[in-house]
Structures are given as C-alpha cells and as structure tokens.
Coordinates of C-alpha atoms in Angstrom, one line a residue:
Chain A
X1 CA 149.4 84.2 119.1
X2 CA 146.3 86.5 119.2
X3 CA 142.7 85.8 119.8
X4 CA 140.2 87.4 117.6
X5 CA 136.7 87.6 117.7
X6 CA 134.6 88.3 114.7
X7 CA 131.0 89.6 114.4
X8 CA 128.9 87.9 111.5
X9 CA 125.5 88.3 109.7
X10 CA 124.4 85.7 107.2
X11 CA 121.5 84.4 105.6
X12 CA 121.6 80.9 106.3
X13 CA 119.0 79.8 103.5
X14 CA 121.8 78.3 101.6
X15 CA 123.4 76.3 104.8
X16 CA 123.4 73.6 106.9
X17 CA 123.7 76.1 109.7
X18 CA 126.4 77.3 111.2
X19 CA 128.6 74.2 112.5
X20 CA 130.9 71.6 110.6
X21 CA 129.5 68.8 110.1
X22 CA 129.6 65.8 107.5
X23 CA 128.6 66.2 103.9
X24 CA 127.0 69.6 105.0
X25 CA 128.0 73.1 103.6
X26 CA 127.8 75.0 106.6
X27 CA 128.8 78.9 107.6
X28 CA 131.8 77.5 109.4
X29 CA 133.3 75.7 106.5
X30 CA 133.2 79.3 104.2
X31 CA 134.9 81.0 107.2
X32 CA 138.0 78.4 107.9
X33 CA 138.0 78.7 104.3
X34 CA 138.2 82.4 104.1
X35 CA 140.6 81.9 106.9
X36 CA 142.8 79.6 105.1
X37 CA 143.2 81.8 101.8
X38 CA 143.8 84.5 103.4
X39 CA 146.6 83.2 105.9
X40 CA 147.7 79.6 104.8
X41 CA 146.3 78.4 108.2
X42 CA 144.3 75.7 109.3
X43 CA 142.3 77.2 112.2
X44 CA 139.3 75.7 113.5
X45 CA 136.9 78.3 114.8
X46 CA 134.7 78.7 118.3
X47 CA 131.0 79.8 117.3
X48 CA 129.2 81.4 119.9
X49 CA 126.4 79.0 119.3
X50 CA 125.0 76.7 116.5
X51 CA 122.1 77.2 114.2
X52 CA 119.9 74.6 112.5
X53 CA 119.9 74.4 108.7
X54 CA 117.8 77.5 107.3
X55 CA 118.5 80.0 110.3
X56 CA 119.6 83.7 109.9
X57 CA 122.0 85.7 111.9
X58 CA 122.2 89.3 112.1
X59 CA 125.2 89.3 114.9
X60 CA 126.5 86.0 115.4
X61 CA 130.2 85.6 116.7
X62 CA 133.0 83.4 116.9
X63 CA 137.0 83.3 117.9
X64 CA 139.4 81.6 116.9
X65 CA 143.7 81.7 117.6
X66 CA 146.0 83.0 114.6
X67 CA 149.8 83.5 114.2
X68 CA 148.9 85.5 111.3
X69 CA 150.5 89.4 111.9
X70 CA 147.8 91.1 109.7
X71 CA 146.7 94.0 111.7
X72 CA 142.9 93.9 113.4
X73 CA 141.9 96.2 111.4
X74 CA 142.3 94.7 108.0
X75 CA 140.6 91.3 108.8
X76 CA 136.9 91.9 108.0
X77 CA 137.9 93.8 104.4
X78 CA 140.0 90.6 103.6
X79 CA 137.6 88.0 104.5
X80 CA 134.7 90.0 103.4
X81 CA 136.7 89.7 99.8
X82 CA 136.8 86.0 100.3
X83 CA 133.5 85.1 101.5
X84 CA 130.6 84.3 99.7
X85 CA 128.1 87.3 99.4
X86 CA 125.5 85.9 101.9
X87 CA 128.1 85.9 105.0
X88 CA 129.2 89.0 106.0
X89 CA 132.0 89.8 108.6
X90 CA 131.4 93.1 110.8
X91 CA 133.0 93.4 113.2
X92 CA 136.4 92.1 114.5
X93 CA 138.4 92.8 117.8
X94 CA 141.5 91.4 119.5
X95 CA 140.2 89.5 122.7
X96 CA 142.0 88.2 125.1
X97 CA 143.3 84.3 125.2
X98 CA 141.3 82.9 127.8
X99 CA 138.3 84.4 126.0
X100 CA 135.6 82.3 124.8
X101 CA 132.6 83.7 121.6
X102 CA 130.2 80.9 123.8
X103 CA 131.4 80.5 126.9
X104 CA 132.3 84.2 127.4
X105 CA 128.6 84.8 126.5
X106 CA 126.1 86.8 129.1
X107 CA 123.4 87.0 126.8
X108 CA 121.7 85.2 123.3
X109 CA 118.9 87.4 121.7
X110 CA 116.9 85.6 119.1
X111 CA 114.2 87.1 117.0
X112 CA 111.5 84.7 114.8
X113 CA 109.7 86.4 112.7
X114 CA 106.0 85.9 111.5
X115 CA 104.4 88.0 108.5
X116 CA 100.5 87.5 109.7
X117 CA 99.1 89.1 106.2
X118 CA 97.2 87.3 103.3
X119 CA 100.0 87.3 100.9
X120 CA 103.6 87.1 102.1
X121 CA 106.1 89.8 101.6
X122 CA 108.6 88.8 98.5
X123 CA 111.4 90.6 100.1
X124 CA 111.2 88.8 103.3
X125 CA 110.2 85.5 102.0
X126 CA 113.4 83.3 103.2
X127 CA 112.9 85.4 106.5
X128 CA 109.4 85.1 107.7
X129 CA 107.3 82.3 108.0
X130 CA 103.7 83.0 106.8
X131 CA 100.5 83.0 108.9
X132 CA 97.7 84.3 107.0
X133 CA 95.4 82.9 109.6
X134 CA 94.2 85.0 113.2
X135 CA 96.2 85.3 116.1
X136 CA 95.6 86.8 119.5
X137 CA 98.6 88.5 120.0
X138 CA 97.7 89.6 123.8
X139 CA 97.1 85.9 124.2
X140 CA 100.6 85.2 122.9
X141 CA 102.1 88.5 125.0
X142 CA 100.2 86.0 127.9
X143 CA 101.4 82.8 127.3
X144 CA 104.9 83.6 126.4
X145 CA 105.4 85.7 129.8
X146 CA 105.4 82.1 131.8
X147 CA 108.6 80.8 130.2
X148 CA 110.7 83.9 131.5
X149 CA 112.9 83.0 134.5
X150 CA 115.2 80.0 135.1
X151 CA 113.1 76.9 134.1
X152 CA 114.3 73.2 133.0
X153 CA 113.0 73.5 129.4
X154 CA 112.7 69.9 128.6
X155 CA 109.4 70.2 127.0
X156 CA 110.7 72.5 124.5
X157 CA 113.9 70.8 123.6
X158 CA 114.5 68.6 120.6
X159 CA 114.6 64.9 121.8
X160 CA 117.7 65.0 120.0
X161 CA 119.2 66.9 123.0
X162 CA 122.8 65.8 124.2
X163 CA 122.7 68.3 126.9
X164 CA 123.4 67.4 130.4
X165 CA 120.8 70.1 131.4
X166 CA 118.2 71.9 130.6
X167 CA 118.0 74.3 132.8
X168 CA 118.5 77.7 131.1
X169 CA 117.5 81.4 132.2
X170 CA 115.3 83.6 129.4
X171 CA 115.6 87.0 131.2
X172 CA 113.2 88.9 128.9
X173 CA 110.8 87.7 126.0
X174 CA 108.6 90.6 124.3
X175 CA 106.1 90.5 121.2
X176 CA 106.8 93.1 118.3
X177 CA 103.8 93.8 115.9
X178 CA 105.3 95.7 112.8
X179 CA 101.9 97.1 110.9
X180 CA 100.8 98.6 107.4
X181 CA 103.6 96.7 105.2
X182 CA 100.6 94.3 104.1
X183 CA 98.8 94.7 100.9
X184 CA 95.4 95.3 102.1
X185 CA 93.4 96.8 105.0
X186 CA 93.1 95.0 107.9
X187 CA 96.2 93.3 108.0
X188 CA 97.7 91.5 110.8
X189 CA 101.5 92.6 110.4
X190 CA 104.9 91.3 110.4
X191 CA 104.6 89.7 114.2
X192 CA 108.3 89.4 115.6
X193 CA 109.0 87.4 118.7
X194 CA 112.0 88.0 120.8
X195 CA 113.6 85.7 123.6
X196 CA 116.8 87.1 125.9
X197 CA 118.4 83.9 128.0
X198 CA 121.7 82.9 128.8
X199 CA 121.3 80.4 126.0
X200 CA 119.2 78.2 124.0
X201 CA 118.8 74.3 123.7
X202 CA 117.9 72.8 120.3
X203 CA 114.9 74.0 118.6
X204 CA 114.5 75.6 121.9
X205 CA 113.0 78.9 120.0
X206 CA 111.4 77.1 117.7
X207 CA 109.2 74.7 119.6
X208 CA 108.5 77.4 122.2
X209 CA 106.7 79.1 118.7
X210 CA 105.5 76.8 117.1
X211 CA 103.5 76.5 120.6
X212 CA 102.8 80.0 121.7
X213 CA 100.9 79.8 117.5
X214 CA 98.6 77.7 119.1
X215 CA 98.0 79.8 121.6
X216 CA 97.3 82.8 119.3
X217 CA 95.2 80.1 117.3
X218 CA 93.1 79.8 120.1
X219 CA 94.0 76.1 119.8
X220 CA 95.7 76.3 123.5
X221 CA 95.2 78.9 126.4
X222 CA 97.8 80.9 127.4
X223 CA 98.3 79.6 130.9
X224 CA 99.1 76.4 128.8
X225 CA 102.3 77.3 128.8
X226 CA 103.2 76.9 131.8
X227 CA 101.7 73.8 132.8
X228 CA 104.0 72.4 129.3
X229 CA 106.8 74.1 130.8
X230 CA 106.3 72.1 133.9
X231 CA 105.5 68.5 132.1
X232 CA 109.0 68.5 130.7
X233 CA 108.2 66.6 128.5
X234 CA 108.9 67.1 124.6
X235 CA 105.5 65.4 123.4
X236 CA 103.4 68.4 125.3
X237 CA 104.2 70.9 123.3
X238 CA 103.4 71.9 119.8
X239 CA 105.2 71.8 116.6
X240 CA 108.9 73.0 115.7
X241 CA 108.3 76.0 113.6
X242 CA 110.0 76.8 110.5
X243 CA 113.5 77.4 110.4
X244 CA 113.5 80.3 108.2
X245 CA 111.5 82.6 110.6
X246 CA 114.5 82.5 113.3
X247 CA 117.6 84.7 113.2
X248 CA 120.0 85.0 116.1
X249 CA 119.8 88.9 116.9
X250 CA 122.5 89.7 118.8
X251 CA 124.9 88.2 121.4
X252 CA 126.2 90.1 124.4
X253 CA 129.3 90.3 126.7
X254 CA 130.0 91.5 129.7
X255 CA 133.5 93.5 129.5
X256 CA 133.6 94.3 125.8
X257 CA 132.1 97.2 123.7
X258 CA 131.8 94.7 121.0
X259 CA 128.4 93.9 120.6
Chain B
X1 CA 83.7 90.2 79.3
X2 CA 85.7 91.7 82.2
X3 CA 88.8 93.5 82.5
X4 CA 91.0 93.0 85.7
X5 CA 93.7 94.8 87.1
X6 CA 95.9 93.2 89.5
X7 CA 98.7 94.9 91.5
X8 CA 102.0 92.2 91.9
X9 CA 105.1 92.5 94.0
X10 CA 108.1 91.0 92.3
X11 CA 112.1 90.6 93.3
X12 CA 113.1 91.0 89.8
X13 CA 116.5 89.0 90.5
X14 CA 115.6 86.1 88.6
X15 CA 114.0 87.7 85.6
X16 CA 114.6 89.5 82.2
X17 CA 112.7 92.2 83.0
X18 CA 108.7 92.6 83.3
X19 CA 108.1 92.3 79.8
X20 CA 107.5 89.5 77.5
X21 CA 111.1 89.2 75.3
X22 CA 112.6 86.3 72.7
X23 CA 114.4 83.8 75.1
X24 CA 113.7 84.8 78.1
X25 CA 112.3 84.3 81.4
X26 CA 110.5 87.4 82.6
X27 CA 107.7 87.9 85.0
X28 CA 104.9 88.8 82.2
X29 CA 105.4 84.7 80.9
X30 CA 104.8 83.4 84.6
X31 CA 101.8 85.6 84.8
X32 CA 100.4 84.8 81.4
X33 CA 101.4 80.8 81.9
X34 CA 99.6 81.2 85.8
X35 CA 96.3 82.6 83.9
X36 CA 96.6 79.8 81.5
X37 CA 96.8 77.0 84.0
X38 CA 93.8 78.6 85.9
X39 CA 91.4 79.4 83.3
X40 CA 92.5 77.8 79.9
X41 CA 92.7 81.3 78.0
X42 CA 95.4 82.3 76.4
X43 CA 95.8 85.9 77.2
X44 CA 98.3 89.0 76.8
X45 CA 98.5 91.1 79.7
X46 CA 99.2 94.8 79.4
X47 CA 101.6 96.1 82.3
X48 CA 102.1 99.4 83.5
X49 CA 105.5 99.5 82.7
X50 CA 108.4 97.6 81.6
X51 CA 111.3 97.6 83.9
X52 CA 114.5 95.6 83.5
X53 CA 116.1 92.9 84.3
X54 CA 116.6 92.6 87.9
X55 CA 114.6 95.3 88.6
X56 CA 112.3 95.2 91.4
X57 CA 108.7 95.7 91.9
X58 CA 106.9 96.6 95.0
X59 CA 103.4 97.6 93.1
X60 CA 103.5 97.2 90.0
X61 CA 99.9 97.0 88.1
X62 CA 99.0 94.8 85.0
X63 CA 95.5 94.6 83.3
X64 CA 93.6 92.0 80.7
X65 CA 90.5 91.2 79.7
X66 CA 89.0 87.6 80.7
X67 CA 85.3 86.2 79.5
X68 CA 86.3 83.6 82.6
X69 CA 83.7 83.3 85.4
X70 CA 85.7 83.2 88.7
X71 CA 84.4 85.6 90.8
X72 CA 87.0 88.6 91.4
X73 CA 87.8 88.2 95.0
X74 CA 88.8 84.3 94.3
X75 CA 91.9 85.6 91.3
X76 CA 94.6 86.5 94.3
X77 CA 94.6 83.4 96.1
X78 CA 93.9 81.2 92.6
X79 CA 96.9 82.9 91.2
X80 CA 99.3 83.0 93.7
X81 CA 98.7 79.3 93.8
X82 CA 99.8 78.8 90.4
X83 CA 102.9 81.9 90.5
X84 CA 106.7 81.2 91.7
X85 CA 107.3 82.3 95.2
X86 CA 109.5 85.5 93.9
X87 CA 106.0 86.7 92.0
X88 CA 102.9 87.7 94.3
X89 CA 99.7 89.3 93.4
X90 CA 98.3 91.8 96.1
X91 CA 95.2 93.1 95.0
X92 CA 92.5 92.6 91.9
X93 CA 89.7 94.7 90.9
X94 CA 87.4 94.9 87.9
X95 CA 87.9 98.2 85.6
X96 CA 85.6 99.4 82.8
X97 CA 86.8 97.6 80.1
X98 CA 88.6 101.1 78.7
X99 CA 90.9 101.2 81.6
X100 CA 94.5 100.3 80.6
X101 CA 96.9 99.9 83.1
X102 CA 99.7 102.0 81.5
X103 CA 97.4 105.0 79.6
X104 CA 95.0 105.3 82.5
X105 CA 98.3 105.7 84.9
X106 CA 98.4 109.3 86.5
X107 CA 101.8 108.6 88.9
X108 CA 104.3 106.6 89.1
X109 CA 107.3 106.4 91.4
X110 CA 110.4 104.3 91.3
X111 CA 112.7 104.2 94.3
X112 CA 117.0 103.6 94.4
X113 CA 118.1 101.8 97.5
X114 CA 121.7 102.6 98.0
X115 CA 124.0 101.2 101.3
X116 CA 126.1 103.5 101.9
X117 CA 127.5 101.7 104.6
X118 CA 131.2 99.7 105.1
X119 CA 130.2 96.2 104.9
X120 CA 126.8 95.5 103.0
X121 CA 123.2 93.9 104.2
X122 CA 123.2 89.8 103.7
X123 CA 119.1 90.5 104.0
X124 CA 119.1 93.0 101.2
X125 CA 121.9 92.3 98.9
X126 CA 119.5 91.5 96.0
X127 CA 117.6 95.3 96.6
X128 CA 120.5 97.8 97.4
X129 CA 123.5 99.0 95.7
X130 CA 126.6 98.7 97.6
X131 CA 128.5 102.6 97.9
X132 CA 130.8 102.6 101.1
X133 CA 132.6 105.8 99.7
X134 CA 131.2 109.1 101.7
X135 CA 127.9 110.5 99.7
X136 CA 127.6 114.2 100.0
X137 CA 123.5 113.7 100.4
X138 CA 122.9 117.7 100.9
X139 CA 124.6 118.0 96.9
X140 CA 122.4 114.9 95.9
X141 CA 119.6 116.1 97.0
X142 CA 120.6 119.8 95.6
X143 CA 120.9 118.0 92.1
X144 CA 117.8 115.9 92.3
X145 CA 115.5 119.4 92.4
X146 CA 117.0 120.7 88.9
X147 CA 115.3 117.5 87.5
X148 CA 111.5 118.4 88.9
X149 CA 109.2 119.8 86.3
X150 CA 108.5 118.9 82.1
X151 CA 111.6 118.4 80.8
X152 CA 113.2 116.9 77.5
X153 CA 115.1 114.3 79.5
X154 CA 117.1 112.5 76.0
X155 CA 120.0 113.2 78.4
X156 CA 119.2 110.7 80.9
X157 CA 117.1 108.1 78.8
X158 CA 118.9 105.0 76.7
X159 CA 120.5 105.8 73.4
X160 CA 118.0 102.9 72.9
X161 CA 115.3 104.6 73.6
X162 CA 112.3 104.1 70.6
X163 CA 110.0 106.8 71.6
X164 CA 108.9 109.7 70.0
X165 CA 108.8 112.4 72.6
X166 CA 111.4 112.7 75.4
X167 CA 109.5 115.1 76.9
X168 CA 107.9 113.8 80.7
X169 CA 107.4 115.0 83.9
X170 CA 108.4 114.6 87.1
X171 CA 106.2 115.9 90.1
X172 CA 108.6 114.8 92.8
X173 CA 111.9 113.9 94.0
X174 CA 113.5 113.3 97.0
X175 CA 116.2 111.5 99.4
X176 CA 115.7 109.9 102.7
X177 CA 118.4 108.3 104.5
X178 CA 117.7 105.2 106.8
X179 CA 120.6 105.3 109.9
X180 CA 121.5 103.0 112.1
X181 CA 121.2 99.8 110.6
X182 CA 124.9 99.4 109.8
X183 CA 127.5 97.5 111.5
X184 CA 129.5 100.4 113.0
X185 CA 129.5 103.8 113.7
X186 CA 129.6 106.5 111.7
X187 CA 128.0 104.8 109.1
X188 CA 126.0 106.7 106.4
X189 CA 123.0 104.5 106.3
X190 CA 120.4 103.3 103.6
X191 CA 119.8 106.1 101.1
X192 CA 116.8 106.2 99.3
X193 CA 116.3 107.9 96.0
X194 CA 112.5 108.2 95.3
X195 CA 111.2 109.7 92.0
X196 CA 106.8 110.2 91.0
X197 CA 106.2 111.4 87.7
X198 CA 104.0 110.4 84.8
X199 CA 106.2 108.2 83.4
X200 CA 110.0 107.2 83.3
X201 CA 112.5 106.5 79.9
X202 CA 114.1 103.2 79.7
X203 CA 117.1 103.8 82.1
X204 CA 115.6 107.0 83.5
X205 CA 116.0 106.1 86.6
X206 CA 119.4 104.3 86.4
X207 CA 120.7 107.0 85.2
X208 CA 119.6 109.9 86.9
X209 CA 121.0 107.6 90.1
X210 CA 124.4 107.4 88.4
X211 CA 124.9 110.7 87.6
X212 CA 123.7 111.8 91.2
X213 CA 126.0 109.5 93.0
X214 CA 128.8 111.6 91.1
X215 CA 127.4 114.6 92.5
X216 CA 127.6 113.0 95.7
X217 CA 131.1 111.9 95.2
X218 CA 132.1 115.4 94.5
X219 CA 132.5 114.6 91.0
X220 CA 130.2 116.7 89.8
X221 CA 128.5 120.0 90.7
X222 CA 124.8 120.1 92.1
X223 CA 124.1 123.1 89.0
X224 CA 125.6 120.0 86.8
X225 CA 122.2 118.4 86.2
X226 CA 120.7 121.2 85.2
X227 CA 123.9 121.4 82.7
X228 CA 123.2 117.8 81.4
X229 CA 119.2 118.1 81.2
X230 CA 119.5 121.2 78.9
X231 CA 122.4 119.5 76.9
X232 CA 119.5 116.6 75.8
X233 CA 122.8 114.2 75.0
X234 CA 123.3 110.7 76.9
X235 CA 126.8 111.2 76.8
X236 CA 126.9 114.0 79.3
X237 CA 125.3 112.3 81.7
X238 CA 126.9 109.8 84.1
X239 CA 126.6 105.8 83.7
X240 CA 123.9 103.6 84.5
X241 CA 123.2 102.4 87.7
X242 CA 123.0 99.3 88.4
X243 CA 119.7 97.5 88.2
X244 CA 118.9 95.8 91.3
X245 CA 118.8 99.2 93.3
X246 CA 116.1 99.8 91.7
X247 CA 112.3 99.1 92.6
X248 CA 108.9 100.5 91.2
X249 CA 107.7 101.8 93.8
X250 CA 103.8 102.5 93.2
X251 CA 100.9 102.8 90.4
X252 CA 98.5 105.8 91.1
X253 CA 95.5 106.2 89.2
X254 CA 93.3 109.1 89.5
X255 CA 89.4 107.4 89.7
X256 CA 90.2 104.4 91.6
X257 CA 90.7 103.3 95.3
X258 CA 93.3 100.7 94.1
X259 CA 96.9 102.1 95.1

C-alpha cells in the first residue's frame, strides 16, 4: 500500500466544488473517476480542504491509499489523459502513511480576485469579480490588517458552520494592485486580496471581502473590522462575495518539498 | 450622420470567426444584433480584420456609420449591456466619416501563445497552444527575422486565399518567453510569438507559427524560412497552427489617440 499525494489546479466554474456530495458534479467525483479507470480501484480521496461551487484552485492537494504498482512518476500523465481538460494534476509524490493532504497542512493561501476597471477583462471573466465602482485600497490595506492573528471568526463564518470552533490563525493578509491591463486611463486595476492562516471556515474568505468592499466603498471604516471581528456574530458583517473571484493559491507543508 | 469606431475584446472560443458568414454564429452578428436592439438601425459594421474561428481578440477595431443620437461616451456602457459576456467593447470615438477601420489601419499585431510546459494552464486552455516537447527559442527566434521586411508571402497564406497581391509587410517580429508559471522545474514557460505589420493573409499567422515550431523542434533549419518565403508555395511551408493560440493583438492608426 502506498500513499500519494497529488497537486491539482482546476477551474471550478463548471463544479459543485471540490467535495462529493449528492446530485453534485464535483472535482472529487472526476478524480475517483480518473482513479478508477486508470486502476480498477474504488478509492475515496482526502482533499486538503473543500471549496464552494464556482471556486478556482491553482494548487490544491489531496491523498489518497492505492495498491496500484504504477510507478510515481507515471500518475499525473495517466490521470491527466483521463481527466476532463479543466482539472489538471501537477504534481504527485509518495508520502508517507500516517500523512494527511488536510490535517498535515501548515498553511492555506487563498487569493480573491477583483478587476476594479469599467469593463471587465474577457479573459478573466470566470476569475474576477467586477467592481467598476471606487475603492480605497489603503482603507482596505487598513481594515484587513485587524483580522491577522489567532481570532474566533464567527462573524465571518457561514451560519451553516458545523465546526466546533472557530478559532483559526491568518498569519499574513496583503493587498495586490495589478495596474494598466484596463482599457482606459485611469483605471483602478485587477485588485487581488491574499489571506495566509492555518485554515479557513466556510465562506470565511468570502464574507471577510465582501466586507473589507465596504470598506473600500467607504460604506464602513476600516477599524470596522475589528469591532465585527469581535461581535462574532455572522449578521455584522457584510455580504458573501462571489464565488468566482476566490481561488485557493497554494497549500504548504512542513517536511516536504512538495508545494 | 456620424461614424464610430469602437475597439472590442473578444475570446473567440465560441464563434465562427469575426466576420459575418452563412450559418453561423460570429461576433460581427452579436455586434450588429446589440446595435439593433439599442437604436433600431439596421447596420453593417466594417471590422479591421477577419480572424477565425476561435481566434482571439484583445483590440480589435470595427467602424459604422449611425444618424442615432446617443451621445458617444454613453455607446460602451449601452452596448455592453446588450453584448454576451465573451464580447466587450473598450473604447468608442467619433471618426470623420472617411475613416474605415481596416483602409485607415497603419499596424497591426497578432500574438501566438504557446505553453511549453508539461502539464497545461486550466486558466488559459482556451488562449494557448499546448507544446511540452523542448522548443529551441534561439532557432525560432533566428527564423522569425527572415520573415521581417515586404515580402510575397503566398508561401505562408491559405491556398484559399482571394486576394490579388501577396505582397505585405511586416515591421516586427519577436519572441518573449513568460517563466515560472509552470508546475515544475525546468519548465520552458509561456512563449509568445508577436508579429506588427500592415496587414496579415488568411492563416498568416497560423502558419508562420507552424512552420516555426518545426524550426524549434529541430525539424527545420533557421535559413529554412527564408527557403520557404522565396519558394511563394503553401506546400513548403509547415501546417497550420491551431487557432486558439492566436489573438489580435492591437489596431494602430496613424492620426488618432485611440490604440
């Protein structure tokens, strides 16, 4: 028996993100698929995380236990050859059997992206939410800098939380401002927020900016933030934002040169 | 009377080609019906170009000539409004009504996105041709500078090909390679094949691309394309690329502030 854990992109515009689950076509469902041509086994694989309907990844993982004997090294060309062409497998390494894609986890990047010019970018349209409108992006920087550190992030968790806690830890959270892809003069720029924590509750990136939006509406002050953060409570913050803008960037872990 | 000229982005996946054809779906029809829903003319647009089916435009330009009274800077939005999400117009300004988008053209440059990398881009599937096998880029590029100048270019241009004179130029031509954005190491990257001249054949482009990756493959020598431009016979040229590589790039015009 070997453990192996896989490195995937996809662009989850198609899927009912990444996890099994009834009725849905979902990123897991193509992979024990894959899995199951290629081998003739019925594995059930370990995600590193789940993502809601409509969310990206650019490095997501997972593991899962085979008997199969195909080298390491010719897993990701065989898959790749039975995967639809909006999943991708990168990378693959033997791990050992104790080792969890989640639980083995040290860190979750996530990345939601915002294209801030008047007409939205064709090529990035299932990736970017679109905000024509002004936003104070050193108001953002502001507000986004008092949910870093280990916080119970109640008020921006889904209701529909099942988790016992919700204390998490976001270790870093930075503002990127990509300019001159716009049309015109005197454009705002593809505006991508990153977040860094030890993991993510539902909608967790989501609400967190769909709120820090109003902040660089000037509908809310940055400080705002942290009195939310404080309230845990769901109903203080603002709106989930679109899921297309989010794509989980990267995971990391600790003894591997995997990621 | 006015005549405008608008500059559109378009992912060319789901269309015949720019230009109005029996039976099919192409981006000049959603253009002409969005005009028609707006202001009740029926007009004929006149684009810069044709390109082909699933070809790609980042600024492409298209005039016509309206007696409607909407004021120029409201056209964009109005449009865009009435346009599929895979169609976008950037820019519109009023020309004297002898401009013509195509005759009054002084540049234009296409751009070839090839990944050169092991596994392909989920994100840009739809924009780059997939090439994992090593590229030799010092021979492309070698290969590309026979092409520069006023040539007779029947060699690279569509047995189909209805014009009278073969004979255009091409001002530019280069290669840059985009690294790092692959999965592993030692990856060749994104190679970009950008051509400006003063106007292309149908397949011009394709097939220059085709021919070059031979060179690149080792197939061919760089002094080859010289070989095949003085020969002025398609058949001694390599195959057509495929199309969705492709994208036009950018419209220049000599008396206007518009590109």
């Amino acid at each position: 028996m070997r453990n192996l854990l896989m490195t995937i992109s996809y662009d989850g515009t198609a899927y009912f993100g990444f996890q099994t689950q009834p009725g849905g076509n979902t990123v897991q469902d193509r992979l024990e698929d894959a899995i199951r041509q290629l081998t003739g086994e019925e594995v059930k694989i370990h995600g590193s995380g789940r993502t809601d309907a409509g969310v990206h990844a650019r490095r997501q993982t997972f593991h899962f236990v085979t008997s199969s004997q195909i080298p390491v090294e010719r897993w990701r060309h065989a898959l790749n050859g039975r995967l639809p062409s909006d999943i991708r497998i990168t990378d693959v390494v033997e791990v050992p059997l104790e080792f969890h894609s989640r639980r083995s986890a040290k860190r979750k990047t996530y990345r939601y992206s915002i294209n801030g010019n008047r007409v939205f970018d064709v090529f990035n349209y299932p990736y970017q939410l679109h905000h024509p409108g002004a936003l104070n992006i050193e108001a953002m920087h502001e507000g986004l800098a008092h949910l870093i550190g280990t916080h119970d992030y109640t008020s921006f968790a889904s209701r529909h939380s099942t988790k016992q806690s919700h204390v998490r830890t976001i270790y870093e959270a930075w503002i990127e401002v990509e300019k001159g892809t716009g049309a015109g003069s005197h454009e705002q720029g593809i505006i991508h927020i990153y977040l860094t924590g030890n993991g993510f509750l539902q909608h967790m990136v989501r609400i967190i900016v769909g709120t820090l939006l109003q902040v660089g509406e000037g509908k809310r002050r940055p400080d705002d933030m942290k009195t939310i953060l404080e309230a845990k409570d769901r109903s203080k913050a603002g709106p989930t934002a679109e899921s297309k803008g989010l794509m989980l960037w990267e995971v990391e872990y600790a003894d591997l040169s995997i990621s």
